[in-house]
Amino acid sequence: MTIRLPGARGALRTYEPRTEPLAVTPGTPLTSRTVFSAAHVVADPFADVTPDAPAAVDWDATLAFRRHLWAHGLGVAEAMDTAQRGMGLHWAGAAELIRRSAAEAKAVGGRIACGVGTDQITGGTLAEIRAAYEEQLAVVEEAGAQAILMASRALAATARGPEDYLEVYGHLLRQAAEPVILHWLGPMFDPALEGYWGSSDLDTATDTFLEVIAAHPDKVDGIKVSLLDARREVDLRRRLPQGVRCYTGDDFNYPELIAGDAQGFSHALLGIFDPLGPLAAEAVRVLDTGDTAGFRALLDPTVELSRHLFQAPTRFYKTGVVFLAWLAGHQSHFTMVGGLQSARSLPHFARAYELADSLGLFPDPKLAEERMKTLLALYGVTQ
């Protein structure tokens, strides 16, 4: 059986899908690395909403996907960029998501960390930004989850320089009940975060970031770096205080960063591990045995798919992630909050399908093929 797929220039080509998925089953807990998958939300396709209305979430399907990730030994990074924070999911919906997912994690024994930001406001004074962070931190801590202090668009717009970041983050870290994860999200993921930490010069920004950590090392479990620059991440993790983890958020270079070198390695908190969950967990289990070559043999072939999904404009990678979840049978439809399913082209979807299928990511390749053909037919491609 074959399928006709459109290429980047519109010409149709023939592709022969796999008939069997990659054989991966849940196994022992991961030991050598702490690994989180940032998880997407499933929209309610029957809700009568507009793109700028509050998100309507299918809670059953959303929580079922988190159980899928936990079953494979991954932690869930909740209410993050992958869940469309600031791109369809507003704070009220994110707060509900945090409460529901944290309760589910407790019920099944899953690990969870949740995003804390300031997206309930669009701007304000430093005091108002601190208050917004505090409101969200309280929700996460009351839910019993670990906090991830996310980058703030409001702070990026208001801060006059590095000293304002030091003041805001220092205040938050002093009052945090447990060690948090600090998240540095680069402007390729969110253009509104240009110049974060008080400078567009990344070396200067890095120095400020490290100054925040050095002042409160007991309150920082780790950092998540999403700059898509492997060299910079390696340099940064070598400068971290003892005991502070580096969680790679580099969806272009994650195999080499997780594998590490003689001077250290990165843990992981990645959006690409949403579609790669079972395969990624299997790769880390191989790494747990000390088999770095086997780990790379499993994970290196996935980089082409990740680079495709995260290609510029990178912030629209969420569309590809949800598309693959639909093809894999984790949800019954390809609808996203905010109407974001329209953010990528048909050739982009076709290539994502081909790459994911070639990796054996679809538990039911026939279902994925049928759903891909349905999408193609909607665009006028006949088989």
Coordinates of N, CA and C in Angstrom, one line a residue, residues 2 7 33 60 65 90 113 119 147 158 215 243 250 276 289-290 311 323 367:
T2 N 0.5 2.2 -0.8 CA 1.3 3.5 -0.9 C 0.4 4.7 -0.7
G7 N 5.2 17.4 -2.0 CA 6.5 17.9 -1.6 C 6.5 19.4 -1.4
R33 N 19.2 9.7 34.1 CA 18.9 11.0 33.7 C 17.4 11.3 34.2
D60 N -10.5 14.7 29.4 CA -10.2 13.2 29.4 C -9.1 12.9 28.5
F65 N -3.3 11.4 27.8 CA -2.0 11.5 27.2 C -0.9 11.6 28.2
H90 N -4.8 30.4 28.1 CA -4.6 31.5 29.0 C -4.5 31.0 30.4
A113 N 6.1 18.6 37.0 CA 6.6 20.0 37.3 C 5.7 20.9 36.4
D119 N 1.3 35.3 32.7 CA 0.5 35.5 31.6 C -0.9 35.9 31.9
A147 N 7.7 23.5 40.8 CA 7.5 24.8 40.0 C 8.6 24.9 39.0
T158 N 9.2 45.2 30.8 CA 9.3 46.2 31.8 C 10.7 46.5 32.4
A215 N 23.2 33.1 43.8 CA 22.7 33.7 45.0 C 21.7 32.9 45.8
G243 N 25.4 20.5 42.2 CA 24.0 20.0 42.5 C 22.9 20.7 41.7
D250 N 17.0 21.9 24.2 CA 17.5 22.0 22.8 C 16.9 20.9 21.9
L276 N 7.9 11.7 20.8 CA 8.9 10.7 20.9 C 8.9 9.9 22.2
T289 N 22.2 1.7 31.3 CA 23.1 0.5 31.3 C 24.6 0.9 31.0
G290 N 24.8 2.1 30.7 CA 26.1 2.6 30.3 C 26.4 2.5 28.8
Q311 N 11.3 23.8 12.9 CA 11.9 24.8 12.0 C 11.2 26.2 12.1
F323 N -0.5 17.3 15.6 CA -0.7 16.6 14.4 C -0.3 15.1 14.6
L367 N -3.8 3.1 10.9 CA -4.6 4.2 11.3 C -4.0 5.5 10.9

